Every structure is written in structure tokens, then in C-alpha cells.
Amino acid sequence: MKNGKKAVIIGSGLGGLLTGASLAKDGWSVEIYERLSLIGGRFSNIDYKGYQLTTGALHMVPNAPNGPLLTMLKRLGANVTVVPSDPLATIRNPLNPEDEDYKSGYKDIHYLDLTKHMSFKNKAWMAILTFCFNKKLINPGDKTFVTWFSKYIDDKRIVRYADSFAGWSLSLKADEVPATEMLQILENIVKYGGPAMIMGGCSSVISELVRIIESNGGKIYTNKEIVSVNISKGSVESITVRDSTMKDLIKKTSNDTEVKADLFISNIGHKETFDLYEKLPFSPDSGDENKEKEEFNLKYEKYINELKGLKASAGIKISFAADEQLIEHTGVLFTPYARRVCALNSITTIDPTMAPPGKHLIMSHQRVGLDKLDDIESEIELGLEDLKDLFSGKEIEILAVQVHHGEWPVNRCFSGYDIGNKTPYSNLYIVGDGAKGEGGIEIEGITLGVEKALSEINKLYN
Amino acid sequence: MYVNDNCVGCGQCFAFCNQGAIEVFGKARINNLCTNCGICLTYCPLRAIEYVNKNGKGEI
């Protein structure tokens, strides 16, 4: 049943669509504005010569079958088929344990054997630390993962494993992730399950969300850019929407419309949204109550300080084709001894329609340190050299090299440092990879963030 | 078409170019197959592609 209230959503990425679908089902009148011709943000397919590349993601759900995203999709009534990875992962080690690369060959091990090489003492420490964290008997505070972990366990191989895992799943080094976040992620894999590949890839999730939004009366407009978020009396009153079709962009026209609503959700990140509203000289513009103004000023200043601390993660995805399947299973192949590539997967292990007949589509991901952004071409070259080493003697065709950083990053906020969904304005929330929940890898974090925002919204409006 | 400094090399544009006129390697580059059709403009998330006509001006 309709609740008579209107929600406007800026951006049609996964966070915006999940929020929109849920609100539309709850009776809100939902309007989603997307400035591009493409729906789904960085979680969408791109057809290139019959290969289903993506705008960013890796055609994979991190936690199946009971993770946050699949649970929410089920609740929304989305028909999405996933194939749980089996095994979840393998790890490629150098053939000679003393080597630091794959030049003399490699040996793949099952992920459950990742501690096999460890000393008895280190294994015991690992068991103790895991047990204590699960029982909340230990608190690493604000220490980062490797710093914390190395106090108890000295094992270079495990640090490499942790880096390749963090690089693949968060586009960070393990020591850029708070220990609590990393431990929560590992606990969630045990609790919810590990990765699964999505039949049809990212777009099959997006098209289901679009169907749910539209069948519940919601509207999604493409080629409509939000150029300002308009504040009045201490809350958001409207947004200004500008037509951004090909014609508009060529002619640089400014056909603007003001759209009012009760609730505003932004899927474009905290900073990017902040840039859309008028910077007020710390005034809530609501009556003359000094106390109220003072409270707002404090909230606003605190928010600005939080924005200054946000860092976006960077990464490179290389999509390539081969005549034979180079990844032998439906899970993740971690490559901790490669120069840059952290891991790879292949969607055609479960869905051959994602590539032309007889071809396979494989994707690798590598983290890029923020200090390396000035020399991104060298980082790409290192990734390409890795692929040559990993598949030496095999014919591969590079289809696309995609870099994500800055304002179009892997994650708008380093995992573990998200600042929540709230803004200084009570009817404006942020969702997406700039407002993830704890312990959620990528899209799982986005979903946890969306669920948090929805619970706040329910409190506010019910 | 002209690629400005906003480009991060995300590669969202090249697959939509019907002419095969965009190459992406760290940054997008427009080659001489470009017919100035403008379709790439609506796929760039960073407004890194700008319309430039044959006289080097930004509008038709």
C-alpha cells in the first residue's frame, strides 16, 4: 500500500537500486535519477565483442548462500541464480617454497590448507586468536591487521596470503585494513558462506532490481544529472535535475527541473553529495533557536571533519580471453607471489554464455597503492607481466584494462573506515560503497549499509 | 572528441563506441576512427570526454 511519501534517489548503482526496491515495496513513491545512459553503476555488464565485461565488479557475490546481498535479494523477491564456488579458493604458491615468485613453477593448494606450512606454535596462536575474537575476548582496538597479527604470529607467507586476499576483496593491503574489520570479514565467510558466481553476471542482479522497482510503481530516469541538492529550513527540500542526453552534452544545454520529495538518498558518495549542496555558514536556517543552531553547527563541523578523512581505494582489473579454461574451478585463484595481481576468477566456469562460443572470460584484480597513481601505466605493465608468468605458454587475448580510482574508485571509502549513512540533514542519507556496513566485502558491505539506512528511515518515518 | 584530465581509465566508454575509436590503457585515447558521434559522452562517469568539433570548438 502506498504511504503517500516520495523518495528521490541520486544514482542507480547497486546501493541506490537496493534502497529504491525496498522503499518501493514499502509503499514509497520512488524516483531514481541516473546521469549516464547505463543503469547499475560499477556493478553492470558491458558487452564487448560477445564478452560480458563489467563496469567494475567481478560477476561474483562474496558471501553465499546466506550473505547480506543474497538475503536482501530474496526478501525483495529477486530471481537471481548463483553458483557457490567449489572450492571457495585455491592459492598459487611457488613450486620451491623458498622462492618469491613463480619463475620456477608453481603449486596450487586448497584454501583449507593455507595453514599447513605453519609451525605448531603459530597454528596454536591462530586458533587462539580466532576463538578469542569470536567470543569477543580480544579487541585489537584501532590496530591494522598485519600490525596486530604479527605481534603473535611471525609468518611471511601468511602476510602474503592476507595481502592477496585484502587486495582482491577490498583493493587494499592487509595492513591498510583495521584488524577488527578483517576479522569480521573472515567471521562472515564462516557465518554466511564464501563466494559464488552470478549466472548472467552483475547485470542479472541489476535487471531484477529494476523490475522490482518498476513493478512497484517506481521510476528510473537515465540521462538525468543532479546538479544541486537544495536545502531549506534545516533539511533537504529538493534536487535540481539537468537533462544529460547525448544532445544536451554536445550542445552543453542546461534544461533544469526542480524535484521535491520527503526523503533523499544519495548513491554517489558522501563527498560527491556534499559538493552538491550549498555550503551554509553553519546555520540551520530554522527559526531563531540558538541552541538548535549550535547543535546543527556541531553536527555539520563534525561531518566536514569526517569527510576529510575519507580515502578511496584504487585498483586495476584486467579482462582477458582464452580458448581453454585457465582457471580450473569456480572459485577464486589467489596469486600471493605475483608482482601485482592479487587473484583471478572466471565467469565462464559456470556460465559459458558470458563469452563467445568456445571462448573463456577471465578477470584479474590488483590493488593500486595511492602513491602509485602517478605512474599507473607501470602498474598495468606489472599486472600484464604477472599474467604472462601465471599462464606461460598459453595464448591469452587482453580484452580490457580498467583502472578505478579517485572519483570513480574501487571503493569510495577504505573498508573499515566508513562513516555511516547519515548527513547533517535528517532527510538525506548516503548509501553505496561510500557508506558500507562492518565486515562486508564490497557489495556485501553496500547491502549492510543499505539495511542500516533503511532501518534509520523506518525509525524516522514510522 | 577530447579526453580531459578527469579520465581515470575505467574503460566504461570504449565498448560503446561503434567505431572502435577509443583505446583505454590507464587513460582513454581517441584515435582517428572517431566520427564525433558523441555516444561516449553519456557513458563517461567523470565527464572526462568533451565534444570538440572539427574547428576545435566545444559546440556544434
Coordinates of C-alpha atoms in Angstrom, one line a residue:
Chain A
M1 CA 0.0 0.0 0.0
K2 CA 1.2 3.5 -0.8
N3 CA 2.4 5.6 2.1
G4 CA 1.9 8.9 0.4
K5 CA 5.6 9.8 0.7
K6 CA 8.1 10.4 -2.0
A7 CA 11.8 9.3 -2.0
V8 CA 14.3 10.6 -4.6
I9 CA 17.4 8.6 -5.2
I10 CA 20.6 10.0 -6.8
G11 CA 22.4 7.4 -8.8
S12 CA 21.4 3.9 -10.0
G13 CA 24.3 1.9 -8.6
L14 CA 23.7 -1.2 -6.6
G15 CA 23.1 0.8 -3.3
G16 CA 20.6 3.1 -4.9
L17 CA 18.7 0.3 -6.6
L18 CA 18.6 -1.9 -3.4
T19 CA 17.3 1.1 -1.4
G20 CA 14.8 2.0 -4.2
A21 CA 13.5 -1.5 -4.5
S22 CA 13.0 -1.8 -0.7
L23 CA 11.3 1.6 -0.4
A24 CA 9.1 1.0 -3.4
K25 CA 7.9 -2.3 -1.9
D26 CA 7.3 -0.5 1.4
G27 CA 4.9 1.9 -0.3
W28 CA 7.1 4.9 -1.1
S29 CA 6.8 6.7 -4.4
V30 CA 10.4 6.2 -5.7
E31 CA 12.2 8.2 -8.4
I32 CA 15.8 7.3 -9.3
Y33 CA 17.9 9.7 -11.3
E34 CA 20.9 8.4 -13.2
R35 CA 23.1 10.8 -15.2
L36 CA 24.5 8.1 -17.5
S37 CA 22.8 6.0 -20.2
L38 CA 23.7 3.0 -18.1
I39 CA 22.0 1.6 -15.1
G40 CA 23.9 -0.3 -12.3
G41 CA 27.0 1.9 -11.7
R42 CA 30.1 -0.2 -11.2
F43 CA 28.0 -3.4 -10.9
S44 CA 26.9 -3.8 -14.5
N45 CA 27.8 -5.9 -17.6
I46 CA 29.4 -4.3 -20.7
D47 CA 29.1 -6.4 -23.8
Y48 CA 32.3 -6.2 -25.8
K49 CA 32.6 -8.5 -28.8
G50 CA 30.4 -11.0 -27.1
Y51 CA 32.3 -11.0 -23.8
Q52 CA 30.4 -9.8 -20.8
L53 CA 32.9 -7.4 -19.2
T54 CA 31.8 -5.3 -16.3
T55 CA 31.8 -1.6 -15.3
G56 CA 33.8 -2.6 -12.2
A57 CA 32.7 -5.7 -10.3
L58 CA 33.8 -9.3 -10.8
H59 CA 30.5 -11.2 -11.5
M60 CA 30.8 -12.6 -8.0
V61 CA 28.9 -12.5 -4.7
P62 CA 31.4 -12.6 -1.7
N63 CA 29.1 -14.4 0.7
A64 CA 26.7 -17.2 -0.5
P65 CA 24.2 -18.5 0.2
N66 CA 23.3 -16.6 3.3
G67 CA 25.2 -13.3 2.9
P68 CA 23.7 -9.9 3.2
L69 CA 23.1 -9.3 -0.5
L70 CA 21.5 -12.6 -1.3
T71 CA 19.4 -12.4 1.8
M72 CA 18.1 -9.0 0.8
L73 CA 17.5 -10.0 -2.8
K74 CA 15.5 -13.0 -1.6
R75 CA 13.4 -10.7 0.6
L76 CA 12.8 -8.3 -2.3
G77 CA 11.7 -11.2 -4.5
A78 CA 14.6 -11.0 -7.0
N79 CA 15.2 -14.1 -9.2
V80 CA 18.9 -14.3 -9.3
T81 CA 20.8 -17.6 -9.7
V82 CA 24.2 -18.0 -8.1
V83 CA 26.6 -21.0 -8.2
P84 CA 28.6 -21.3 -5.0
S85 CA 32.3 -21.6 -5.7
D86 CA 33.8 -25.0 -5.2
P87 CA 36.3 -24.9 -3.8
L88 CA 35.9 -21.3 -2.5
A89 CA 39.5 -20.7 -3.5
T90 CA 42.9 -22.1 -4.3
I91 CA 46.2 -20.4 -3.5
R92 CA 49.1 -20.5 -6.0
N93 CA 52.4 -21.0 -4.3
P94 CA 55.9 -21.1 -5.8
L95 CA 56.9 -24.7 -6.5
N96 CA 60.0 -24.2 -4.5
P97 CA 58.9 -22.9 -1.0
E98 CA 62.0 -20.7 -0.8
D99 CA 61.1 -18.8 -4.0
E100 CA 59.4 -15.4 -4.0
D101 CA 57.9 -15.7 -7.5
Y102 CA 56.5 -18.3 -10.0
K103 CA 59.6 -18.3 -12.3
S104 CA 60.5 -21.9 -11.4
G105 CA 56.9 -23.2 -11.4
Y106 CA 54.0 -23.2 -9.0
K107 CA 51.8 -25.4 -6.9
D108 CA 48.2 -24.7 -6.2
I109 CA 46.8 -25.5 -2.8
H110 CA 43.3 -25.8 -1.5
Y111 CA 42.3 -22.8 0.7
L112 CA 41.7 -25.1 3.7
D113 CA 45.4 -26.0 3.6
L114 CA 46.5 -22.4 4.0
T115 CA 48.0 -23.0 7.5
K116 CA 49.6 -26.4 6.6
H117 CA 53.1 -24.9 6.3
M118 CA 52.8 -23.1 9.7
S119 CA 54.7 -24.1 12.8
F120 CA 52.8 -25.8 15.6
K121 CA 53.2 -22.7 17.7
N122 CA 51.8 -20.4 15.0
K123 CA 48.9 -22.7 14.3
A124 CA 48.1 -22.7 18.0
W125 CA 48.2 -18.9 18.1
M126 CA 46.0 -18.7 15.1
A127 CA 43.4 -20.9 16.8
I128 CA 43.6 -19.0 20.0
L129 CA 43.2 -15.6 18.3
T130 CA 40.2 -16.7 16.1
F131 CA 38.5 -18.3 19.2
C132 CA 39.1 -15.2 21.3
F133 CA 37.8 -12.8 18.6
N134 CA 34.7 -14.9 18.0
K135 CA 34.0 -14.9 21.8
K136 CA 34.7 -11.2 22.0
L137 CA 37.5 -11.9 24.4
I138 CA 40.0 -9.9 22.4
N139 CA 39.9 -6.4 21.0
P140 CA 42.6 -5.3 18.5
G141 CA 41.4 -1.7 19.0
D142 CA 42.3 0.5 16.0
K143 CA 45.4 -1.6 15.0
T144 CA 45.6 -2.6 11.4
F145 CA 45.5 -6.3 10.6
V146 CA 49.2 -7.2 9.9
T147 CA 50.5 -5.0 12.7
W148 CA 48.1 -6.7 15.2
F149 CA 48.6 -10.2 13.8
S150 CA 52.4 -10.0 13.6
K151 CA 52.6 -9.4 17.4
Y152 CA 51.5 -13.1 17.8
I153 CA 52.5 -14.8 14.6
D154 CA 55.6 -14.3 12.5
D155 CA 54.9 -15.9 9.2
K156 CA 55.8 -14.1 5.9
R157 CA 53.7 -16.5 3.8
I158 CA 50.5 -15.7 5.8
V159 CA 51.2 -12.0 5.3
R160 CA 51.4 -12.6 1.5
Y161 CA 48.1 -14.5 1.7
A162 CA 46.5 -11.7 3.7
D163 CA 47.7 -9.2 1.2
S164 CA 46.3 -11.1 -1.8
F165 CA 43.0 -11.6 0.0
A166 CA 42.7 -8.0 1.0
G167 CA 43.9 -6.8 -2.4
W168 CA 41.3 -9.0 -4.2
S169 CA 38.3 -8.3 -1.9
L170 CA 39.0 -4.8 -0.7
S171 CA 41.7 -3.4 -3.1
L172 CA 43.8 -2.7 0.0
K173 CA 46.9 -4.1 1.5
A174 CA 46.1 -6.2 4.6
D175 CA 47.8 -3.6 6.7
E176 CA 45.6 -0.9 5.4
V177 CA 42.6 -2.7 6.9
P178 CA 41.7 -2.4 10.6
A179 CA 42.2 -5.8 12.3
T180 CA 38.6 -5.7 13.6
E181 CA 37.2 -5.3 10.0
M182 CA 39.4 -8.1 8.6
L183 CA 38.4 -10.4 11.5
Q184 CA 34.7 -9.6 11.0
I185 CA 35.1 -10.3 7.2
L186 CA 36.6 -13.7 8.0
E187 CA 33.9 -14.4 10.6
N188 CA 31.3 -13.5 8.0
I189 CA 32.7 -16.0 5.5
V190 CA 32.3 -18.7 8.1
K191 CA 28.8 -17.5 9.1
Y192 CA 27.3 -16.7 5.7
G193 CA 29.4 -18.8 3.3
G194 CA 32.0 -17.9 0.8
P195 CA 31.9 -16.6 -2.8
A196 CA 29.5 -17.6 -5.6
M197 CA 29.4 -16.7 -9.2
I198 CA 26.3 -15.0 -10.6
M199 CA 24.6 -16.6 -13.6
G200 CA 24.4 -13.8 -16.2
G201 CA 26.8 -11.7 -14.2
C202 CA 26.3 -8.4 -12.4
S203 CA 23.5 -7.3 -14.8
S204 CA 21.2 -10.1 -13.8
V205 CA 21.0 -8.6 -10.3
I206 CA 20.6 -5.1 -11.7
S207 CA 17.8 -6.1 -14.1
E208 CA 15.9 -7.9 -11.3
L209 CA 16.1 -4.8 -9.1
V210 CA 14.9 -2.6 -11.9
R211 CA 12.0 -5.0 -12.5
I212 CA 11.0 -4.9 -8.8
I213 CA 11.3 -1.1 -8.6
E214 CA 9.2 -0.6 -11.7
S215 CA 6.6 -3.2 -10.8
N216 CA 6.1 -1.4 -7.5
G217 CA 5.4 1.9 -9.3
G218 CA 9.0 3.3 -9.0
K219 CA 10.6 5.2 -11.9
I220 CA 14.2 5.2 -13.0
Y221 CA 15.3 8.0 -15.2
T222 CA 18.6 7.8 -17.1
N223 CA 20.5 10.8 -18.6
K224 CA 19.4 13.0 -15.8
E225 CA 22.2 14.5 -13.7
I226 CA 21.6 16.1 -10.3
V227 CA 23.3 19.4 -10.3
S228 CA 22.3 20.6 -6.9
V229 CA 20.7 19.5 -3.6
N230 CA 18.6 22.3 -2.3
I231 CA 18.4 23.0 1.4
S232 CA 15.6 24.9 3.2
K233 CA 14.9 25.2 6.9
G234 CA 17.5 22.7 8.0
S235 CA 16.5 19.9 5.7
V236 CA 16.7 19.0 2.0
E237 CA 13.7 20.3 0.1
S238 CA 14.5 19.4 -3.5
I239 CA 17.1 18.5 -6.1
T240 CA 17.8 20.2 -9.4
V241 CA 17.8 17.7 -12.2
R242 CA 19.6 18.5 -15.5
D243 CA 18.9 16.6 -18.8
S244 CA 22.1 14.9 -19.9
T245 CA 21.4 13.2 -23.1
M246 CA 24.0 13.0 -25.8
K247 CA 22.4 16.1 -27.4
D248 CA 22.5 18.0 -24.2
L249 CA 26.1 17.1 -23.5
I250 CA 27.2 18.1 -27.1
K251 CA 25.3 21.3 -27.0
K252 CA 26.1 21.9 -23.3
T253 CA 22.5 22.9 -22.7
S254 CA 21.1 23.4 -19.2
N255 CA 17.5 22.1 -19.1
D256 CA 16.9 22.1 -15.3
T257 CA 13.9 20.9 -13.3
E258 CA 13.4 21.0 -9.6
V259 CA 12.1 17.8 -8.0
K260 CA 10.8 17.9 -4.4
A261 CA 10.5 14.9 -2.1
D262 CA 10.2 13.9 1.5
L263 CA 13.3 11.7 1.6
F264 CA 16.6 11.9 -0.4
I265 CA 19.0 9.1 -0.8
S266 CA 22.4 9.6 -2.5
N267 CA 24.3 6.7 -4.0
I268 CA 27.2 8.9 -5.2
G269 CA 29.2 9.1 -2.0
H270 CA 29.5 11.4 0.9
K271 CA 32.0 13.9 -0.6
E272 CA 30.3 14.0 -4.0
T273 CA 26.9 14.6 -2.4
F274 CA 28.3 17.3 -0.1
D275 CA 29.7 19.1 -3.2
L276 CA 26.1 19.3 -4.5
Y277 CA 24.7 21.4 -1.7
E278 CA 25.2 25.0 -0.9
K279 CA 27.8 25.4 1.8
L280 CA 26.0 27.1 4.6
P281 CA 27.8 29.4 7.1
F282 CA 26.9 27.0 9.8
S283 CA 23.3 28.0 10.0
P284 CA 20.4 25.5 10.1
D285 CA 18.2 28.3 8.8
S286 CA 15.4 27.1 11.0
G287 CA 13.9 29.6 13.4
D288 CA 15.9 31.7 15.9
E289 CA 16.6 29.0 18.4
N290 CA 20.2 29.4 19.3
K291 CA 20.5 26.0 20.9
E292 CA 19.2 24.3 17.8
K293 CA 21.7 26.3 15.6
E294 CA 24.5 25.4 17.9
E295 CA 23.7 21.7 17.7
F296 CA 23.5 21.8 14.0
N297 CA 26.8 23.7 13.7
L298 CA 28.5 21.0 15.8
K299 CA 27.0 18.2 13.7
Y300 CA 28.0 20.0 10.5
E301 CA 31.5 20.6 11.6
K302 CA 31.9 17.0 12.7
Y303 CA 30.7 15.8 9.4
I304 CA 33.1 18.0 7.4
N305 CA 36.0 16.6 9.5
E306 CA 34.8 13.1 8.8
L307 CA 34.7 13.8 5.1
K308 CA 38.3 15.0 5.2
G309 CA 39.4 11.6 6.5
L310 CA 37.8 9.6 3.6
K311 CA 40.1 7.8 1.3
A312 CA 39.0 6.0 -1.9
S313 CA 40.7 2.7 -2.8
A314 CA 42.2 2.1 -6.2
G315 CA 42.6 -1.0 -8.4
I316 CA 43.1 -2.4 -11.9
K317 CA 41.0 -5.1 -13.4
I318 CA 42.3 -6.9 -16.5
S319 CA 39.8 -8.9 -18.5
F320 CA 41.2 -11.4 -20.9
A321 CA 40.1 -14.3 -23.2
A322 CA 41.5 -17.8 -23.8
D323 CA 40.5 -20.7 -25.9
E324 CA 40.9 -23.1 -22.9
Q325 CA 39.7 -22.6 -19.3
L326 CA 42.8 -21.4 -17.4
I327 CA 41.1 -21.3 -14.0
E328 CA 40.3 -24.9 -13.1
H329 CA 37.4 -24.2 -10.7
T330 CA 34.5 -21.9 -10.0
G331 CA 36.2 -20.2 -7.1
V332 CA 39.0 -17.6 -6.7
L333 CA 42.6 -18.3 -7.6
F334 CA 44.8 -16.3 -5.3
T335 CA 48.2 -15.4 -6.5
P336 CA 50.1 -14.1 -3.5
Y337 CA 53.5 -14.4 -5.2
A338 CA 52.6 -12.4 -8.3
R339 CA 54.1 -8.9 -8.6
R340 CA 50.7 -7.1 -8.6
V341 CA 47.8 -9.4 -9.5
C342 CA 46.1 -10.5 -6.3
A343 CA 43.7 -13.0 -7.6
L344 CA 41.5 -14.1 -10.6
N345 CA 38.2 -15.7 -11.4
S346 CA 36.3 -16.8 -14.5
I347 CA 32.6 -16.4 -15.0
T348 CA 32.7 -18.9 -17.9
T349 CA 33.4 -21.7 -15.4
I350 CA 29.7 -21.5 -14.6
D351 CA 28.1 -19.6 -17.5
P352 CA 29.5 -20.2 -21.0
T353 CA 27.1 -17.6 -22.4
M354 CA 29.3 -14.8 -20.9
A355 CA 31.8 -15.3 -23.8
P356 CA 31.5 -16.2 -27.5
P357 CA 31.2 -19.9 -28.2
G358 CA 34.4 -21.8 -27.4
K359 CA 36.0 -18.9 -25.6
H360 CA 36.6 -18.2 -21.9
L361 CA 36.5 -14.9 -20.0
I362 CA 38.9 -14.4 -17.1
M363 CA 39.4 -11.4 -14.9
S364 CA 42.3 -10.4 -12.6
H365 CA 42.3 -7.8 -10.0
Q366 CA 45.2 -5.9 -8.5
R367 CA 45.3 -3.2 -5.8
V368 CA 47.0 0.1 -6.6
G369 CA 48.7 1.9 -3.8
L370 CA 47.6 5.6 -3.7
D371 CA 51.3 6.5 -4.0
K372 CA 51.4 4.8 -7.4
L373 CA 48.6 6.6 -9.1
D374 CA 51.0 8.9 -10.9
D375 CA 52.6 6.0 -12.7
I376 CA 49.5 3.9 -13.5
E377 CA 50.9 2.6 -16.8
S378 CA 53.8 0.9 -15.0
E379 CA 51.3 -0.7 -12.6
I380 CA 49.3 -2.0 -15.6
E381 CA 52.5 -3.4 -17.2
L382 CA 53.4 -5.2 -14.0
G383 CA 49.9 -6.8 -13.9
L384 CA 50.3 -7.9 -17.6
E385 CA 53.7 -9.4 -16.8
D386 CA 52.1 -11.3 -14.0
L387 CA 49.5 -12.8 -16.4
K388 CA 52.3 -13.8 -18.8
D389 CA 54.1 -15.7 -15.9
L390 CA 50.9 -17.2 -14.5
F391 CA 49.9 -18.6 -17.9
S392 CA 53.2 -19.0 -19.6
G393 CA 52.9 -21.0 -22.8
K394 CA 49.1 -20.2 -23.1
E395 CA 47.5 -17.9 -25.6
I396 CA 45.6 -15.1 -24.0
E397 CA 43.9 -12.1 -25.5
I398 CA 43.7 -8.9 -23.4
L399 CA 40.2 -7.6 -23.8
A400 CA 40.2 -4.6 -21.4
V401 CA 42.4 -2.9 -18.8
Q402 CA 40.2 -0.9 -16.4
V403 CA 41.5 1.4 -13.7
H404 CA 39.4 2.6 -10.9
H405 CA 40.5 5.4 -8.5
G406 CA 39.7 8.9 -7.3
E407 CA 36.1 9.9 -8.0
W408 CA 35.4 6.6 -9.8
P409 CA 37.2 4.2 -7.5
V410 CA 37.0 0.6 -6.4
N411 CA 35.5 1.8 -3.1
R412 CA 34.7 5.4 -2.2
C413 CA 35.9 4.7 1.3
F414 CA 38.6 2.3 2.5
S415 CA 36.9 -0.7 4.1
G416 CA 36.7 -0.4 7.9
Y417 CA 36.7 3.5 7.8
D418 CA 33.2 4.1 6.6
I419 CA 31.3 7.0 8.3
G420 CA 27.8 5.6 8.1
N421 CA 24.8 6.7 6.2
K422 CA 23.8 10.0 7.9
T423 CA 24.5 13.5 6.8
P424 CA 23.9 16.8 8.7
Y425 CA 20.4 16.8 7.2
S426 CA 18.0 14.3 8.7
N427 CA 16.2 13.5 5.4
L428 CA 19.3 12.9 3.4
Y429 CA 21.1 9.6 3.6
I430 CA 24.1 8.2 1.8
V431 CA 24.2 4.6 0.5
G432 CA 26.7 2.7 -1.7
D433 CA 30.4 1.9 -1.4
G434 CA 30.9 5.2 0.4
A435 CA 28.7 4.0 3.3
K436 CA 29.3 0.3 3.8
G437 CA 28.5 -1.7 6.9
E438 CA 31.1 -3.5 9.0
G439 CA 32.6 -6.7 7.9
G440 CA 31.1 -6.6 4.4
I441 CA 33.2 -7.2 1.3
E442 CA 32.3 -4.8 -1.5
I443 CA 28.7 -5.4 -2.4
E444 CA 28.0 -7.2 0.9
G445 CA 29.2 -4.0 2.7
I446 CA 27.0 -1.9 0.4
T447 CA 24.0 -4.1 1.3
L448 CA 24.8 -3.9 5.1
G449 CA 25.0 -0.1 4.7
V450 CA 21.6 0.0 2.8
E451 CA 20.0 -2.1 5.5
K452 CA 21.3 0.3 8.2
A453 CA 20.0 3.3 6.2
L454 CA 16.6 1.6 5.8
S455 CA 16.3 0.9 9.5
E456 CA 17.1 4.6 10.3
I457 CA 14.5 5.7 7.7
N458 CA 11.9 3.4 9.2
K459 CA 12.5 4.8 12.6
L460 CA 12.2 8.3 11.3
Y461 CA 9.1 7.9 9.2
N462 CA 7.0 5.2 11.1
Chain B
M1 CA 36.1 14.2 -29.0
Y2 CA 38.6 15.2 -26.5
V3 CA 39.6 13.4 -23.2
N4 CA 40.3 15.7 -20.3
D5 CA 42.3 15.1 -17.1
N6 CA 39.2 13.8 -15.3
C7 CA 39.8 10.4 -17.0
V8 CA 40.9 7.6 -14.7
G9 CA 40.9 4.9 -17.3
C10 CA 37.8 3.0 -16.1
G11 CA 37.1 1.8 -19.6
Q12 CA 33.4 2.4 -19.4
C13 CA 33.4 4.2 -22.8
F14 CA 35.3 2.0 -25.3
A15 CA 32.8 -0.8 -25.6
F16 CA 30.0 1.6 -26.5
C17 CA 32.0 3.2 -29.3
N18 CA 30.7 1.7 -32.6
Q19 CA 33.8 2.9 -34.5
G20 CA 36.4 1.3 -32.2
A21 CA 37.8 4.7 -31.8
I22 CA 38.6 4.6 -28.1
E23 CA 41.6 2.8 -26.6
V24 CA 42.0 2.6 -22.9
F25 CA 45.3 1.9 -21.1
G26 CA 45.5 3.9 -17.9
K27 CA 43.6 6.6 -19.7
A28 CA 41.2 6.8 -22.7
R29 CA 42.7 7.9 -26.0
I30 CA 40.6 8.8 -29.1
N31 CA 42.0 7.6 -32.3
N32 CA 41.4 8.8 -35.9
L33 CA 38.4 6.4 -36.4
C34 CA 36.3 8.8 -34.3
T35 CA 33.4 10.3 -36.2
N36 CA 32.4 12.7 -33.4
C37 CA 29.1 10.9 -32.9
G38 CA 29.0 11.7 -29.2
I39 CA 27.7 8.4 -27.9
C40 CA 30.7 8.0 -25.4
L41 CA 29.7 11.2 -23.7
T42 CA 26.7 9.5 -22.0
Y43 CA 28.8 6.6 -20.6
C44 CA 31.7 8.5 -19.0
P45 CA 31.1 8.7 -15.2
L46 CA 33.6 11.5 -14.8
R47 CA 32.6 13.8 -17.7
A48 CA 36.1 13.2 -19.0
I49 CA 35.1 13.2 -22.6
E50 CA 34.2 16.5 -24.2
Y51 CA 32.7 17.3 -27.5
V52 CA 35.1 19.1 -29.8
N53 CA 34.1 19.8 -33.4
K54 CA 36.5 19.9 -36.3
N55 CA 37.3 23.6 -35.6
G56 CA 38.4 22.6 -32.1
K57 CA 35.3 24.3 -30.6
G58 CA 33.1 22.8 -27.9
E59 CA 29.7 23.2 -29.6
I60 CA 28.1 22.2 -32.8

